[in-house]
Amino acid sequence: MRVLVTGGAGFIGSHVVEALAARGHEPVVYDVRTDPASDVRDTDAVRRALTGVDAVCHQAAMVGLGTGFADAVEYVSRNDLGTAALLTAMADTGVRRLVLAGSMVVYGEGRYECERHGVVRPGPRAVADLEAGRFEPPCPACGAALSPGLVGEDAPADPRNVYATTKLAQEHLAAAWARATDGTAVSLRYHNVYGPGMPRDTPYAGVASFFRSALARGEAPRVFEDGRQRRDFVHVRDVAAANVCALEASSVDGALTAYNTGSGDPHTVGEMAHALAAAYGGPEPVVTGEYRLGDVRHITADSARLRAESGWKAEVGFAEGMREFAEAGMRTA
């Protein structure tokens, strides 16, 4: 297949390009990093780039939690307007196969269970609780402690920040496009992606990048809250392989299918910081008790559906991946 990869010069996109080429496909990079005219929001430019293309891997996006609500217009413009322009061009040119870089942030908080009330969905954490160091969300019915678990794709969406809201909107746009064109759309809901080529020293990167950037400066990684937040750190090569599997697998015409895309091996943020610092040979992490309003406490999801339906599985283990990441180069943007 000839595959247009939006954001193909970026962190995840560049790995997707390599994985596609390794499988014998022909990737076409569409990225403002390599060509300022390649803005995904420009429908005419995208339409020209789609000439002779069989499918699209849409990786272009503004990522991360950001620096506050002041970023909302930019997030919506890049992520949602950009996706709408791309899908419009695909509808016009007859390209009917899409793989979207989705995100687990659409779920908000993860799956929780109360001994008394069963599976519950806690609301956003209160500032007063966070200030007092009470980071675990309580049962919304009785206030008791909760046990976190794995989220399935059928869990209701509950985005807790601007970035998460734009990622959910991307899925809705892709679903509407698929219905209108009888196209096939897959959203890979990425977990915490890390690995070689991750951007450094930017407020829009993920927590792994923050820690690795600090170590490169000779500083201790600063771990927010108490470091016990659960996440699924998935290697970028595994995510790239998932994109190829999603492209090659048969999908339902006229519909969007969402797949959780994680390693299946959850760890706490504190564990990740210690593993990375030890592998790098840098200072021990510092647990600060600070927080970001809009962060969720625990979010780990079940990726069994993607494994069962596409044959994909994560290959890079946590310890191996952290050792490689500690030594890998990083990009400036």
XYZ file of C-alpha atoms in Angstrom:
333
model
C 0.000 0.000 0.000
C 0.985 3.597 -0.566
C 0.331 5.233 2.797
C 0.260 8.938 3.612
C 1.648 9.458 7.123
C 0.649 12.834 8.515
C 3.161 13.916 11.119
C 5.506 11.426 9.508
C 8.632 13.303 10.601
C 7.555 13.420 14.237
C 8.314 11.116 17.143
C 5.742 8.375 16.558
C 5.207 9.166 12.873
C 8.854 8.591 11.940
C 8.739 5.145 13.547
C 5.504 4.393 11.678
C 7.254 5.331 8.425
C 10.112 2.931 9.206
C 7.718 0.116 10.137
C 5.684 0.564 6.959
C 8.775 0.484 4.769
C 10.046 -2.619 6.558
C 6.769 -4.387 5.677
C 7.110 -3.487 1.998
C 4.651 -0.578 1.971
C 5.375 2.844 0.473
C 5.117 5.548 3.147
C 4.645 9.165 2.077
C 5.632 11.724 4.726
C 3.360 14.746 5.160
C 4.760 16.991 7.894
C 5.360 20.709 8.405
C 8.764 19.819 9.886
C 9.991 18.788 6.442
C 7.797 21.105 4.365
C 6.097 24.188 5.869
C 3.415 23.895 3.165
C 2.392 20.475 4.478
C -0.144 21.728 7.013
C -2.828 19.122 7.591
C -5.344 21.952 8.005
C -4.880 22.921 4.335
C -7.450 20.796 2.496
C -6.096 21.659 -0.949
C -2.535 20.718 0.003
C -3.699 17.471 1.582
C -5.802 16.682 -1.480
C -2.702 16.974 -3.667
C -0.695 14.783 -1.316
C -3.345 12.054 -1.495
C -2.751 11.433 -5.204
C -2.118 7.705 -5.666
C -2.502 6.995 -1.938
C -4.315 3.875 -0.664
C -4.547 4.695 3.046
C -3.706 7.318 5.668
C -1.979 7.020 9.055
C -2.969 10.226 10.820
C -0.273 10.961 13.413
C -0.165 14.764 13.144
C -1.389 16.342 16.379
C -0.604 18.699 19.191
C 0.007 16.370 22.123
C 0.298 16.453 25.906
C -1.621 18.162 28.676
C -0.330 21.599 27.710
C 0.100 24.676 29.866
C -3.483 25.626 30.661
C -6.729 26.499 28.955
C -4.997 29.244 26.983
C -3.862 26.474 24.614
C -7.434 25.422 23.793
C -7.720 27.248 20.457
C -4.403 25.822 19.226
C -5.309 22.290 20.299
C -8.689 22.440 18.563
C -7.166 23.977 15.447
C -4.375 21.452 15.044
C -6.183 18.338 16.182
C -9.825 18.788 15.236
C -9.762 21.293 12.378
C -6.747 19.415 11.004
C -8.581 16.099 11.163
C -11.697 17.584 9.551
C -9.616 19.016 6.679
C -7.835 15.698 6.162
C -11.074 13.712 6.148
C -12.665 16.174 3.738
C -9.748 15.707 1.350
C -9.970 11.919 1.729
C -13.696 12.026 0.954
C -13.008 14.116 -2.162
C -10.213 11.883 -3.468
C -11.708 8.475 -2.717
C -9.175 7.352 -0.104
C -11.211 5.105 2.169
C -8.805 3.660 4.749
C -7.710 5.525 7.891
C -5.688 4.686 10.988
C -5.930 7.448 13.587
C -3.512 8.134 16.447
C -6.020 8.033 19.275
C -5.313 8.211 22.993
C -6.311 6.538 26.235
C -6.935 10.034 27.648
C -10.468 9.873 26.208
C -11.437 7.660 29.174
C -10.533 10.182 31.854
C -9.961 8.215 35.030
C -9.472 4.485 34.626
C -11.592 1.600 35.861
C -12.211 1.478 39.610
C -13.993 -0.979 41.852
C -15.481 -0.408 45.298
C -15.883 -3.402 47.627
C -19.414 -2.269 48.419
C -20.646 -0.694 45.170
C -18.745 -2.611 42.496
C -17.450 -0.792 39.407
C -17.782 2.987 39.824
C -16.636 6.084 37.967
C -15.213 8.776 40.234
C -15.552 12.394 39.177
C -12.684 14.860 38.758
C -10.454 15.108 41.802
C -11.059 18.112 44.045
C -8.381 20.777 44.413
C -8.715 20.620 48.201
C -7.919 16.886 48.150
C -4.940 17.358 45.850
C -3.571 20.208 47.977
C -3.851 17.978 51.038
C -2.050 15.124 49.315
C -5.162 12.974 48.977
C -4.519 11.787 45.454
C -6.592 8.614 45.262
C -10.167 9.243 44.047
C -12.716 7.899 46.554
C -15.878 5.969 45.787
C -18.460 8.536 44.645
C -21.179 6.637 46.535
C -19.603 5.966 49.925
C -16.176 7.616 49.955
C -14.328 4.337 50.462
C -10.988 3.449 48.902
C -11.085 2.051 45.372
C -9.094 -0.624 43.531
C -7.891 0.401 40.035
C -8.214 -2.014 37.119
C -8.006 -2.232 33.335
C -10.283 -0.200 31.074
C -11.976 -1.822 28.083
C -12.884 -0.065 24.850
C -16.549 -0.139 25.792
C -15.979 2.131 28.816
C -17.717 5.522 28.517
C -15.561 8.435 27.398
C -14.914 11.121 30.008
C -12.140 13.491 28.817
C -10.716 15.578 31.658
C -8.684 18.241 29.808
C -8.559 20.105 26.492
C -6.168 17.670 24.824
C -8.336 14.708 25.790
C -11.423 16.463 24.470
C -9.788 17.049 21.079
C -8.721 13.403 20.846
C -12.297 12.273 21.421
C -13.542 14.764 18.833
C -11.073 13.302 16.328
C -12.691 9.903 16.798
C -16.184 11.320 16.313
C -15.074 13.059 13.116
C -13.481 9.859 11.820
C -16.641 7.889 12.628
C -18.791 10.420 10.773
C -16.422 10.263 7.777
C -16.522 6.459 7.730
C -20.322 6.425 7.748
C -20.594 9.077 5.041
C -18.032 7.477 2.703
C -18.325 3.780 3.621
C -14.698 4.028 4.618
C -12.858 2.058 7.298
C -11.427 3.859 10.300
C -9.374 2.538 13.208
C -8.417 4.577 16.263
C -5.446 3.239 18.192
C -5.823 4.579 21.708
C -2.163 4.933 22.630
C -0.978 4.673 26.190
C 2.158 6.449 27.428
C 4.427 6.108 24.402
C 8.187 6.442 24.924
C 11.387 5.585 23.107
C 14.170 6.877 20.829
C 13.525 10.224 19.184
C 11.144 11.484 21.853
C 11.021 15.314 22.020
C 12.876 16.936 24.903
C 12.403 20.071 26.982
C 8.842 20.825 25.927
C 5.742 21.288 28.109
C 3.750 19.247 25.585
C 5.752 16.007 25.890
C 4.909 13.014 28.049
C 6.218 12.226 31.505
C 8.949 9.915 30.172
C 10.333 12.825 28.159
C 10.241 15.131 31.199
C 12.285 12.646 33.233
C 14.761 11.873 30.466
C 15.268 15.591 29.750
C 15.966 16.245 33.443
C 18.543 13.458 33.573
C 20.266 14.848 30.475
C 20.619 18.174 32.322
C 22.103 16.392 35.343
C 18.945 16.962 37.371
C 16.794 14.552 39.351
C 13.460 13.624 37.743
C 10.647 15.393 39.591
C 7.764 13.020 40.239
C 4.369 14.618 40.821
C 1.865 13.525 43.471
C 3.253 10.537 45.407
C 4.564 8.681 42.373
C 2.028 5.868 42.713
C -0.034 6.846 39.652
C -0.469 3.784 37.435
C 0.286 4.038 33.718
C 1.090 1.711 30.824
C 4.392 2.691 29.205
C 4.457 1.313 25.662
C 7.494 1.449 23.394
C 7.245 3.521 20.231
C 8.322 0.619 18.005
C 5.435 -1.437 19.350
C 3.049 1.435 18.622
C 4.425 1.729 15.089
C 3.914 -1.998 14.586
C 0.316 -1.630 15.798
C -0.292 0.963 13.081
C 0.947 -1.431 10.405
C -1.178 -4.277 11.782
C -4.249 -2.023 11.832
C -3.653 -1.035 8.213
C -3.239 -4.616 7.080
C -6.112 -6.107 9.083
C -9.629 -6.270 7.659
C -11.963 -3.667 9.178
C -15.670 -2.904 9.139
C -16.696 -0.600 6.299
C -18.642 2.483 7.332
C -17.531 2.357 10.944
C -14.782 3.364 13.349
C -13.214 0.694 15.555
C -11.227 1.752 18.613
C -8.415 -0.342 20.071
C -6.480 0.196 23.279
C -2.778 0.121 22.444
C -0.592 -0.552 25.452
C 2.086 -2.933 26.655
C -0.240 -4.760 29.029
C 2.349 -4.296 31.811
C 1.312 -1.350 34.012
C 3.824 0.434 36.235
C 3.670 3.446 38.497
C 5.167 6.750 37.431
C 7.577 6.426 40.347
C 8.737 3.011 39.156
C 9.360 4.404 35.702
C 11.348 7.352 37.086
C 13.548 5.057 39.194
C 14.104 2.594 36.327
C 15.082 5.388 33.945
C 17.362 7.135 36.459
C 19.105 3.853 37.308
C 19.615 3.008 33.636
C 20.938 6.505 32.912
C 23.153 6.598 35.985
C 21.654 9.897 37.114
C 20.275 11.343 40.341
C 17.505 9.544 42.193
C 14.004 10.881 41.455
C 12.417 13.374 43.831
C 8.769 12.930 44.786
C 7.379 16.466 44.988
C 3.717 16.133 45.954
C 2.921 18.674 43.217
C 0.036 18.025 40.849
C -1.456 19.144 37.548
C -5.182 19.806 37.574
C -6.536 17.708 34.727
C -4.185 14.785 35.277
C -5.938 11.563 36.189
C -4.767 9.225 38.929
C -4.742 5.814 37.272
C -5.335 4.898 33.626
C -4.340 1.498 32.295
C -6.323 -0.302 29.649
C -6.830 -3.805 28.342
C -5.293 -4.255 24.866
C -6.589 -7.810 24.368
C -8.954 -6.801 21.551
C -6.136 -5.444 19.380
C -4.049 -8.550 20.010
C -6.946 -10.864 19.159
C -8.185 -9.068 16.049
C -4.913 -7.967 14.412
C -2.293 -10.374 15.714
C -0.305 -7.509 17.226
C 1.449 -7.756 20.568
C 3.940 -5.570 22.385
C 7.470 -6.943 22.079
C 9.616 -4.487 24.078
C 9.614 -5.169 27.813
C 9.633 -2.405 30.434
C 13.195 -2.942 31.726
C 14.637 -3.382 28.238
C 12.801 -0.335 26.925
C 13.918 1.899 29.775
C 17.550 0.858 29.316
C 17.379 1.715 25.631
C 15.548 4.998 26.263
C 18.183 6.039 28.817
C 20.838 5.867 26.101
C 18.775 7.012 23.118
C 18.953 10.389 21.451
C 16.082 12.856 21.746
C 14.766 15.466 19.324
C 14.278 19.187 19.957
C 10.694 19.339 18.649
